[in-house]
XYZ file of C-alpha atoms in Angstrom:
582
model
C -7.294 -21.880 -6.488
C -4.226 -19.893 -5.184
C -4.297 -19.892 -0.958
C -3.127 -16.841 0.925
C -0.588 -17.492 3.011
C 0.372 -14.252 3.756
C -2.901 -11.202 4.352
C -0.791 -8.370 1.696
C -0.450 -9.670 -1.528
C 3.283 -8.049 -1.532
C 6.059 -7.801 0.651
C 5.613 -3.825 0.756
C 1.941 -3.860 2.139
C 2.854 -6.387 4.467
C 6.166 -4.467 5.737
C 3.927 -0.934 6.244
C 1.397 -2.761 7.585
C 3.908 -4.179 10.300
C 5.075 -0.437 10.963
C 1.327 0.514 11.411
C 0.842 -2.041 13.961
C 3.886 -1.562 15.791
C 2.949 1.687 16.521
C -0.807 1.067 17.448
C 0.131 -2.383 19.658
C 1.709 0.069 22.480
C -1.697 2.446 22.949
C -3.683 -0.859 22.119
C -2.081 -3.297 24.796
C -1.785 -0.494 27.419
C -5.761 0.254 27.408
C -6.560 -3.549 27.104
C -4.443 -3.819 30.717
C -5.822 -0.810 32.401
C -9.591 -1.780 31.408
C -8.760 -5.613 32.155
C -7.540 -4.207 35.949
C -11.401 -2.651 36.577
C -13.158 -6.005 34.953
C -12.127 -8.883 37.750
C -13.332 -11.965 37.234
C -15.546 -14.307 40.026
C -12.251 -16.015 40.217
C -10.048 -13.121 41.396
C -13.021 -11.841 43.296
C -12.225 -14.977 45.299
C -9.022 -14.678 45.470
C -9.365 -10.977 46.803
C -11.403 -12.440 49.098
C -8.605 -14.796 51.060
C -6.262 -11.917 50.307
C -6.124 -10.536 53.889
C -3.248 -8.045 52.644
C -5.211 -6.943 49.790
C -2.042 -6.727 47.503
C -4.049 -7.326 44.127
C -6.255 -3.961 45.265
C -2.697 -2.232 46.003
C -1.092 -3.122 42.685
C -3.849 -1.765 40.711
C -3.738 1.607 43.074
C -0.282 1.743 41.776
C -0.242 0.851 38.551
C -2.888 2.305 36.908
C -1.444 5.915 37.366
C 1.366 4.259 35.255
C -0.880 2.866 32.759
C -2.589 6.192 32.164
C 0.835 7.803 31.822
C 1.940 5.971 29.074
C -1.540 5.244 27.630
C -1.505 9.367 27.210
C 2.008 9.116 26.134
C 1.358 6.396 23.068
C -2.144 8.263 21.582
C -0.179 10.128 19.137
C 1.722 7.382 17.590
C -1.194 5.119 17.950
C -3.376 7.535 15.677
C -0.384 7.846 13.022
C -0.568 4.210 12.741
C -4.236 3.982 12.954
C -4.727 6.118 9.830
C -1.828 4.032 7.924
C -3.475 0.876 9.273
C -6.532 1.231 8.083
C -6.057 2.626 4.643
C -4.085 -0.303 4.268
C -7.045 -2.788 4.674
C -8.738 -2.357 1.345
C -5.462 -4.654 0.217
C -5.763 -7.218 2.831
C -7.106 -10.529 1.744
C -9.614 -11.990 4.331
C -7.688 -14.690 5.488
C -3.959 -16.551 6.320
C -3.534 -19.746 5.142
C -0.928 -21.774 7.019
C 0.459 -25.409 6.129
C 3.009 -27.217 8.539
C 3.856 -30.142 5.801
C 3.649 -33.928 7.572
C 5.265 -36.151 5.451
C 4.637 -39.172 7.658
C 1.884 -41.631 7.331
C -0.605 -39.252 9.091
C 0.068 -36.311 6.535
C -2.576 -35.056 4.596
C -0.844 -36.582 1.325
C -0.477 -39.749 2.457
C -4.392 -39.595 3.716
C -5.714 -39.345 0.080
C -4.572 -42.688 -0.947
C -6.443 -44.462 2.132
C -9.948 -44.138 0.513
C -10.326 -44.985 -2.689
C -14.269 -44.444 -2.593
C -14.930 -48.014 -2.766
C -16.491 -50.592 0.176
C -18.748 -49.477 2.396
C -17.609 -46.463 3.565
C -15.808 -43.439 5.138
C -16.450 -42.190 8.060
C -14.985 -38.357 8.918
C -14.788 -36.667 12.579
C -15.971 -33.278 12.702
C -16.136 -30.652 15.874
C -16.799 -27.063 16.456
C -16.668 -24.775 19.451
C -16.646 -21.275 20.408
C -13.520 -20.397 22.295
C -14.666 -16.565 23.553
C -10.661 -15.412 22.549
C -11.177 -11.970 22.907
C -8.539 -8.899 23.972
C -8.638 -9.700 28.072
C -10.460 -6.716 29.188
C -13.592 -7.806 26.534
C -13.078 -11.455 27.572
C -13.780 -10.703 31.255
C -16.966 -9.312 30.128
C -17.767 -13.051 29.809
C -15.915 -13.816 33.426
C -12.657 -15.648 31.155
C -9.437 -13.793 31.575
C -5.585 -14.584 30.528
C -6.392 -14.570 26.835
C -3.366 -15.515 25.602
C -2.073 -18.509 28.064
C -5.869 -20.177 27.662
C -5.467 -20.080 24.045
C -2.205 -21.783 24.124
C -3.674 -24.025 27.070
C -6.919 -24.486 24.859
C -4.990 -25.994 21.920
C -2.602 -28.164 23.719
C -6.161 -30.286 24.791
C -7.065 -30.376 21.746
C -4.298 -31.851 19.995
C -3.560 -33.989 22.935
C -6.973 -35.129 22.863
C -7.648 -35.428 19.085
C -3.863 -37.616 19.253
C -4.351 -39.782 21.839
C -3.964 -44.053 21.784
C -7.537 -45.434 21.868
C -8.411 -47.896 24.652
C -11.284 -50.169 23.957
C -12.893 -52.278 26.147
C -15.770 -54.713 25.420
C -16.793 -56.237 28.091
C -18.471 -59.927 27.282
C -20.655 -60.506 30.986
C -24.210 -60.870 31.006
C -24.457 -59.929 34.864
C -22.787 -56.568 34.936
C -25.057 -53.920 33.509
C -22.953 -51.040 35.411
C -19.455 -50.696 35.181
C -18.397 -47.760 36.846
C -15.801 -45.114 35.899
C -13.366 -45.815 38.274
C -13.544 -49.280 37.427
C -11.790 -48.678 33.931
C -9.706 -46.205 34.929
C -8.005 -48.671 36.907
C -8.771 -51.903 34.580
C -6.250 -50.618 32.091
C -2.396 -49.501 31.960
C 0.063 -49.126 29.617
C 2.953 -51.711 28.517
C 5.644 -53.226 30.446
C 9.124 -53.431 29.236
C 7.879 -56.719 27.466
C 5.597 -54.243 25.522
C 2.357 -56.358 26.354
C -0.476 -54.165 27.539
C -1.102 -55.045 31.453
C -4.574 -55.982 33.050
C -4.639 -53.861 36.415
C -6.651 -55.402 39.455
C -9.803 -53.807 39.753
C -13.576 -53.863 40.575
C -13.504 -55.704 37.322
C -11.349 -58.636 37.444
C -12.143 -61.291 35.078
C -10.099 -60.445 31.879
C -9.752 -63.422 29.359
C -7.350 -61.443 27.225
C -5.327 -57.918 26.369
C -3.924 -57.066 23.227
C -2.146 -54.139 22.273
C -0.969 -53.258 18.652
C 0.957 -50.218 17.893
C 4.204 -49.447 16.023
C 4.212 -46.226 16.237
C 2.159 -45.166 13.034
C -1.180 -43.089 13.825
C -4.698 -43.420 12.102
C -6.877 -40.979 13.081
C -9.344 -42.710 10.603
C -10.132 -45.325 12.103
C -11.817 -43.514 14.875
C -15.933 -42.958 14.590
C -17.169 -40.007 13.431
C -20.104 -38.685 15.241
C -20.742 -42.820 15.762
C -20.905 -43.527 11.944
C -19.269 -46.971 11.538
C -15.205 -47.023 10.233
C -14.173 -47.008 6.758
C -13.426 -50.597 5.141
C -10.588 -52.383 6.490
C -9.120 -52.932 3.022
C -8.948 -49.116 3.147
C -6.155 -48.610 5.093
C -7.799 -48.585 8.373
C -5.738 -49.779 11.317
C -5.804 -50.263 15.239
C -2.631 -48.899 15.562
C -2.003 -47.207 18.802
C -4.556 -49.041 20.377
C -5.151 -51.183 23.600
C -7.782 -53.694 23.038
C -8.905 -55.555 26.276
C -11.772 -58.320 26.429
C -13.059 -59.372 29.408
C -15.331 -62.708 29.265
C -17.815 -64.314 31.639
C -16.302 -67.015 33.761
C -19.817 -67.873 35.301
C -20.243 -71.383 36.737
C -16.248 -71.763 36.566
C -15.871 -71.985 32.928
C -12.769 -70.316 31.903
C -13.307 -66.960 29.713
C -12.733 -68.230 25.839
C -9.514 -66.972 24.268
C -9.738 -64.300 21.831
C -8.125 -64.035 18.396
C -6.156 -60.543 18.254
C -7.904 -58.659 15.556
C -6.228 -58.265 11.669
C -4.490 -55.406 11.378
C -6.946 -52.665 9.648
C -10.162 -53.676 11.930
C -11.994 -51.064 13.702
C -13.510 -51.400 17.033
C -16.933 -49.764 16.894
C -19.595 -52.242 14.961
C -21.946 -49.360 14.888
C -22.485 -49.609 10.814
C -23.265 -53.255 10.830
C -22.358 -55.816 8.674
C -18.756 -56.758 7.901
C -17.902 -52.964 8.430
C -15.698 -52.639 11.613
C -16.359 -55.622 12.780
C -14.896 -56.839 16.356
C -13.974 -60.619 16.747
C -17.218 -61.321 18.438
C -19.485 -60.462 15.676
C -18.297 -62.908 13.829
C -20.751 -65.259 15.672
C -24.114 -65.285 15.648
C -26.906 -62.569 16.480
C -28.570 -65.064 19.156
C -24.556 -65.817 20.504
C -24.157 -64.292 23.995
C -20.764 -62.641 22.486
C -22.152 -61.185 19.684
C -22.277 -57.297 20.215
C -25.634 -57.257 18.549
C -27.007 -59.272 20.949
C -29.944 -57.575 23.229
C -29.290 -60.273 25.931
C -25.967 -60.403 26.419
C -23.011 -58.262 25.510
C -22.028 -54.536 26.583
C -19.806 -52.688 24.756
C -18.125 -49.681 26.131
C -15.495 -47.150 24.234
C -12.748 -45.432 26.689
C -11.259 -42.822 25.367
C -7.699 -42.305 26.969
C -4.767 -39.348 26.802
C -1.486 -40.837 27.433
C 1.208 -39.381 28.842
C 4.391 -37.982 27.282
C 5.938 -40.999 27.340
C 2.816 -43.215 26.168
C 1.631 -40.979 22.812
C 3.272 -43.192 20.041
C 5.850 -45.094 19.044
C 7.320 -48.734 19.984
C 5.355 -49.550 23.581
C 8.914 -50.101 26.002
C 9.368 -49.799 29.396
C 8.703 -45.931 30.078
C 5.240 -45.961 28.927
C 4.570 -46.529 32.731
C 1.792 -43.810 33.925
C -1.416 -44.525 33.962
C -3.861 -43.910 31.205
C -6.799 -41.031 32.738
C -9.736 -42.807 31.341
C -13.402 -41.678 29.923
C -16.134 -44.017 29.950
C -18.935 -43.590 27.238
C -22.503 -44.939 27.601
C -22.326 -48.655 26.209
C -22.840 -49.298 22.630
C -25.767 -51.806 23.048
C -27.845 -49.815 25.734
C -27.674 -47.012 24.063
C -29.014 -49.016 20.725
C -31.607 -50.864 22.568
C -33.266 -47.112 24.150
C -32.939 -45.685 20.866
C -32.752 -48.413 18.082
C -33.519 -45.833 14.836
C -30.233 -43.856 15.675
C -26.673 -44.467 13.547
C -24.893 -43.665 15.586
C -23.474 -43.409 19.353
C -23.515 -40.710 21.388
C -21.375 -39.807 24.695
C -20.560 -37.163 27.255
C -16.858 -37.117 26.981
C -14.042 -35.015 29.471
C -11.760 -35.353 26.164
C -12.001 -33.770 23.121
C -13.019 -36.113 20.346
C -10.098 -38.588 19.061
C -8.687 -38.476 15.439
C -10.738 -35.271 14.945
C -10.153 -34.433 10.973
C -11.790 -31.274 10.718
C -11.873 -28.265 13.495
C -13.935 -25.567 13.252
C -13.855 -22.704 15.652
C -15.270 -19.290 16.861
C -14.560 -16.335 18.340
C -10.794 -16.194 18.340
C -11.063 -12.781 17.879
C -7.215 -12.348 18.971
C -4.934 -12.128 16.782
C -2.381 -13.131 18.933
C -4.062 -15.608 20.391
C -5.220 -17.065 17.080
C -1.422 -17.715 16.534
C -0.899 -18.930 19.628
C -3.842 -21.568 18.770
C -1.864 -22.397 15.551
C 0.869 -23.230 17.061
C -0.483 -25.556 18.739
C -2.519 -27.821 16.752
C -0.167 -27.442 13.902
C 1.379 -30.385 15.995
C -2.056 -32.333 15.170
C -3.555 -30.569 11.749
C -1.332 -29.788 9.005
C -3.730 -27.117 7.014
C -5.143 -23.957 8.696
C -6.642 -21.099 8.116
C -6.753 -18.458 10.502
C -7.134 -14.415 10.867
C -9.913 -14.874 9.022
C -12.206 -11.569 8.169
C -12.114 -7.626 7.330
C -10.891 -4.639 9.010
C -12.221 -1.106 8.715
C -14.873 -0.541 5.704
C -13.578 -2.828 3.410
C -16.120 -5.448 2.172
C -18.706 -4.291 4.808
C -21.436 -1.398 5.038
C -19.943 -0.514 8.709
C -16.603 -0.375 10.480
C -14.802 -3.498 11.176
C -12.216 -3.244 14.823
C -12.211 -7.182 14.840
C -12.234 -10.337 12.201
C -14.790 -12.643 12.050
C -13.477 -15.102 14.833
C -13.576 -17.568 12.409
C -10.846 -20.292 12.727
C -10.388 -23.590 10.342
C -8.201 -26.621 11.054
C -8.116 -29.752 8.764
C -5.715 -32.844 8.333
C -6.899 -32.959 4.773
C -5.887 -30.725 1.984
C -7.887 -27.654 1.486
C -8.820 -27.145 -2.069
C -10.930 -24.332 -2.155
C -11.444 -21.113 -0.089
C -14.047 -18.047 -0.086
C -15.482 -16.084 2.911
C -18.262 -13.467 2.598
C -19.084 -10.932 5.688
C -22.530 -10.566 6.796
C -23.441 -6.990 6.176
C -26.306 -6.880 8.342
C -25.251 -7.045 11.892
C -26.412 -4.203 14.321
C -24.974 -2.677 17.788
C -22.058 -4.226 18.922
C -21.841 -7.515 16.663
C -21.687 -5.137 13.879
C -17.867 -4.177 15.042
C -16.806 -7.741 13.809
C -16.661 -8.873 10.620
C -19.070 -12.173 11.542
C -19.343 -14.188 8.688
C -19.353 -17.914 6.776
C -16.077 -19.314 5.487
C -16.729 -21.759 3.152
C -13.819 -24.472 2.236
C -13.636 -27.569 -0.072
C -11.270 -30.206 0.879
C -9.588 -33.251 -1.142
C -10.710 -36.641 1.275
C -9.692 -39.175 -1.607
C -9.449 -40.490 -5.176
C -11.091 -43.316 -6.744
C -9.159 -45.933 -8.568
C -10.615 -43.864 -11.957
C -8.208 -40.797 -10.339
C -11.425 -38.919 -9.620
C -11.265 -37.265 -6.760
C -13.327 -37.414 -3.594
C -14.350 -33.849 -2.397
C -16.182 -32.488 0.989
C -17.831 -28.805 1.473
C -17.356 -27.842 4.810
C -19.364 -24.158 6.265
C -18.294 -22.768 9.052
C -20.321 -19.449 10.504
C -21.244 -17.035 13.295
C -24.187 -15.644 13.514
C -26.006 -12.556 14.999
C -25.544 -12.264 18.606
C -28.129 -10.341 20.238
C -31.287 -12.451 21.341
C -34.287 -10.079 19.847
C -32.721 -10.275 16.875
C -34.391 -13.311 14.940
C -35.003 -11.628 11.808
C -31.743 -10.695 11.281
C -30.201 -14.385 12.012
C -33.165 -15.760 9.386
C -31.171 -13.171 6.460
C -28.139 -14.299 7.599
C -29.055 -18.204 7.057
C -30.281 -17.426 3.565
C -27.315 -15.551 2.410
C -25.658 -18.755 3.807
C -27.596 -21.028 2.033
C -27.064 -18.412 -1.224
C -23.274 -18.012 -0.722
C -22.899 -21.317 -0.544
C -24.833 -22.399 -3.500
C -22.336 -20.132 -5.426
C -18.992 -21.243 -3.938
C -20.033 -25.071 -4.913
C -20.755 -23.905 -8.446
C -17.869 -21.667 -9.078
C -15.639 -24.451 -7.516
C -17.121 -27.367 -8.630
C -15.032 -29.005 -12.312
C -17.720 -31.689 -12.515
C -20.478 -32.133 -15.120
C -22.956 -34.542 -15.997
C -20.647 -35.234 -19.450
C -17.341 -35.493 -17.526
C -18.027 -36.217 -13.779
C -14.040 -35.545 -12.386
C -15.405 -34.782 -8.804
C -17.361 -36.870 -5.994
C -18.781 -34.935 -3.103
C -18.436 -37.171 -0.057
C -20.011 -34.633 2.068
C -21.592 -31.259 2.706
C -21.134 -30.132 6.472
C -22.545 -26.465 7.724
C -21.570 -25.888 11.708
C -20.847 -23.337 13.781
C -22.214 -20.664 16.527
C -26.436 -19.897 15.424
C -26.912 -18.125 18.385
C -30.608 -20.257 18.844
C -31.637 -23.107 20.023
C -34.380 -25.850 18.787
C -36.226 -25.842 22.565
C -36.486 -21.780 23.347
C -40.257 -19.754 22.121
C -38.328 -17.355 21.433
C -36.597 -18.807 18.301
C -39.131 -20.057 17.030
C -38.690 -17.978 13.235
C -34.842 -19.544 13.466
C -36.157 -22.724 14.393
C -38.187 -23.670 11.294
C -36.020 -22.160 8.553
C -35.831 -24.052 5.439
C -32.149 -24.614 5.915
C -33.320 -27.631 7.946
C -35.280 -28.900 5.738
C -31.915 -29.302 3.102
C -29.105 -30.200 6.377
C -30.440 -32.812 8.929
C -29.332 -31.824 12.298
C -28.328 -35.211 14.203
C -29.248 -33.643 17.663
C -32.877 -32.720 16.051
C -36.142 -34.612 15.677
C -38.379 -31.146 14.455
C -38.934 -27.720 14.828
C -38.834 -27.377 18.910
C -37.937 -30.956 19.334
C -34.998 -32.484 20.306
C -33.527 -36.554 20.049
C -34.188 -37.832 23.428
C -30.201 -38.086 24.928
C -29.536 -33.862 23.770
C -28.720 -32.054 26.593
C -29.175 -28.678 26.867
C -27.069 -26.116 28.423
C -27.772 -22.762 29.392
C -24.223 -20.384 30.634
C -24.024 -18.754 33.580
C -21.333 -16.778 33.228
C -20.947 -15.934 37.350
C -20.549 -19.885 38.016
C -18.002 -20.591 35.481
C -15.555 -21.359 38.448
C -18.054 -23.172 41.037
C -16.000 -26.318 41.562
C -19.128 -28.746 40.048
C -18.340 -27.401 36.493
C -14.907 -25.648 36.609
C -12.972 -28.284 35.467
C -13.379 -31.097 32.507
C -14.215 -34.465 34.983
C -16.595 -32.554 36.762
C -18.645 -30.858 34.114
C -18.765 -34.284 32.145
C -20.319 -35.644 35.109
C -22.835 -32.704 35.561
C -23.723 -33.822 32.300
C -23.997 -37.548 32.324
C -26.216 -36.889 35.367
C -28.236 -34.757 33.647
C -28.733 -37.559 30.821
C -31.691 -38.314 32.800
C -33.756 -34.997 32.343
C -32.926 -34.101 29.039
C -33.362 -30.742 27.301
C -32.535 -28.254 24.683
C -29.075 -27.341 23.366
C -28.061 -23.977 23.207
């Protein structure tokens, strides 16, 4: 299949379609502005507050006579180019498709020949999120303002985040059941000129050994996704860019055992068992006080870490000196003793997820925005699709002012593409183009130069809370479009298998929850019955450690929540009472 990298499928549409938006931008970014200066925010309305001068108030007296000035002034050009723009979208296709080529060893190219579909496994790191990038003045509807520098600001954390050196710490002591956050924030920094990873004094302070390997390459592999255990180590996985540090028991004044530096390709989490990313210590026995599958004796505990500019990658030397601003998940074996029938670990992170390989997102409704966003994590992702959706009455029973906020970013090649708008939406979600974009990406090939294949869904669905019947439609044209898009894709067949599909992933923004009486109907559709939600034991019921989260739009700012340490611990301490996601 033939991606669109440009939305006019000639350089003639594209070049009046340019003019057309050049002359609507003016009228469009001047009413944006003078709605944006009547919609503050709880922020600014604090600001305003310890403004004894008032000079926000005073600037909007005197601009907004301004604004309306040239706001009048525009209209006319802005409804030339309205009627050009819009008979121009029956031609536009419903999405851009944008590669950044990375020829290095992270580059989607040189990812297919890591997995060869052989040994135990692959494991693949998914995420999704709803970003609310809407045109300012709509965005402070939902208190968020500055559309454009938090969309640059928004993908900057995530590539950072999805990029950054792992630090893992196991800790081997069968006294210390709680190790505090500060305590590894402080336990670890980076190299010294020597480029050996240093032990910093700390709460913690028996360490037996550190090792650090890293030259420089990056494996975003290797890291867990959603907890499932590391693909094989004879697969090309690798602990490259990461800081490994083992602390031992020293009780009754034996000295901590030395530890033998793991071979290059082993992962750190044992969560898949067996010989499967296996650390040094499980090479001993279950009843061994060092073996991680122990219930009596060791802790294991995964710190995710961002490292500065000067600590991201390459050869460790002397001016990777900040500190690393740590995470601490729940430990490994806790977690697996409270909940023994789960595969996988779960945490309450102030990062976004490491080596992330696929990114889906909503509501970047902006188109300028959206390529801010690119941008960005084109530093991280090398295939993206963006812009995706319809304008005006093309492809949809009602008019169309924004896309679908739909927004796709993958480190693997993307085969296959198709998007379908919902044609059912009602009030205000029916102005944009909400939808499912479907996409098949190459993950591998087996030695037999078949290749390894994933389906990945992404959608947003109906909005408005009464609406339940219209969500339950939406789901089973879901479940019908993609039904299709696998068959018309698909060049396997019983006679001459060429394909193997690794995985089939549907995510995105439902608008319901699995807790609320309310959605109920969503709640027990039959697309659950053919998808198993990790978060979700039944109809109404969640896994024991989901926590649920309701938005309150007004306390977006209250200093608790407002930034990313102290909403993760809002949440860890709410680990305790656990509830409903929404």
């Amino acid at each position: 299949m033939v991606l669109y990298t440009t939305p006019f499928p000639n350089s003639c549409l594209s070049a009046l379609h340019a003019v057309s938006w050049a002359l609507i931008f003016p009228c469009y970014w001047l009413a944006d502005r003078l709605l944006a200066s009547f919609i503050p925010t709880t922020y600014e309305k604090r600001q305003r507050a310890d403004d004894p001068c008032y000079l926000q108030l005073l600037c909007t007296v005197l601009f907004t006579p301004v604004y309306l000035a040239l706001l009048v002034a525009s209209l006319p050009f802005a409804l030339l180019g309205f009627l050009l723009w819009s008979t121009l979208q029956s031609a536009r296709r419903p999405y851009v498709y944008s590669r950044l080529e990375d020829k290095g060893p992270a580059g989607g190219a040189a990812l297919l020949s890591e997995w060869k579909g052989t040994g135990p496994g692959k494991s693949f790191c998914f995420a999704t999120a709803n970003l609310c990038l809407l045109p300012d003045s709509l965005a402070r509807l939902n208190n968020v303002f500055n559309t454009q520098a938090r969309a640059k600001e928004i993908g900057q954390r995530i590539r950072n985040g999805a990029s950054r050196p792992q630090i893992k710490i196991y800790i081997d002591s069968p006294t210390n059941t709680s190790i505090s956050a500060a305590s590894f924030s402080s336990l670890v920094s980076p190299q010294g000129s020597d480029g050996v990873a240093r032990a910093v004094p700390g709460s913690i302070k028996r360490t037996a050994s550190v090792e650090y390997k890293g030259d420089g390459g990056h494996h975003p592999s290797d890291e867990t996704a959603n907890g499932l255990a590391s693909g094989d180590p004879a697969d090309g996985g690798s602990l490259e860019d990461t800081c490994i540090v083992r602390i031992g028991g020293d009780e009754g004044g034996r000295p901590p055992e030395a530890v033998d530096p793991p071979a290059a390709g082993q992962a750190g989490n044992g969560a898949g068992g067996g010989p499967r990313g296996q650390t040094p210590n499980q090479s001993r026995r279950d009843g061994d006080s060092g073996s991680l599958g122990s219930p009596s004796a060791s802790r294991e505990s995964l710190v995710k870490a961002r490292a500065g500019a000067d600590g991201g990658g390459g050869e460790p030397g002397a001016n990777s000196k900040l500190p690393y601003k740590a995470s601490v998940a729940k430990k490994a074996a806790m977690r697996r003793r409270r909940h023994p029938d789960e595969a996988f670990d779960h945490e309450v992170s102030a990062f976004f997820p490491a080596n992330l390989d696929f990114l889906c997102l909503q509501e970047v409704f902006d188109k300028r925005a959206a390529a801010k966003l690119k941008d960005q994590l084109h530093g991280y992702f090398e295939y993206i699709l963006y812009d995706v959706g319809v304008y005006g009455c093309h492809g949809c029973c009602s008019f169309k002012c924004l896309n679908s906020g739909l927004f796709f970013a993958s480190r693997y090649p993307i085969m296959d593409v198709a998007y379908h708008c919902y044609p059912n939406g009602r009030s205000s979600d029916s102005l944009a183009s909400k939808g499912a974009l479907y996409l098949k990406v190459q993950v591998g090939n087996t030695p037999h130069d078949q290749r390894i294949v994933g389906y990945i869904s992404c959608t947003h669905l109906h909005a408005l809370p009464e609406d339940s019947d219209i969500r339950c439609e939406q789901l089973n044209m879901l479940q019908d479009w993609l039904a299709d898009f696998r068959k018309s894709t698909s060049s396997s067949s019983a006679a001459n298998p060429e394909e193997l599909v690794a995985f089939d992933v549907v995510c995105g923004d439902f608008n319901f929850d699995n807790c609320s009486s309310d959605d109920k109907l969503e709640q027990q559709h039959p697309l659950f019955t053919r998808y198993k939600d990790p978060c979700r034991l039944g109809p109404g019921e969640e896994k024991p450690w989901a926590i649920g989260t309701l938005l309150d739009k007004d306390g977006l700012y209250d200093e608790e929540v407002c930034t990313p340490d102290n909403l993760q611990k809002r949440w860890k301490n709410s680990v305790s009472s656990p509830s409903c996601r929404a």
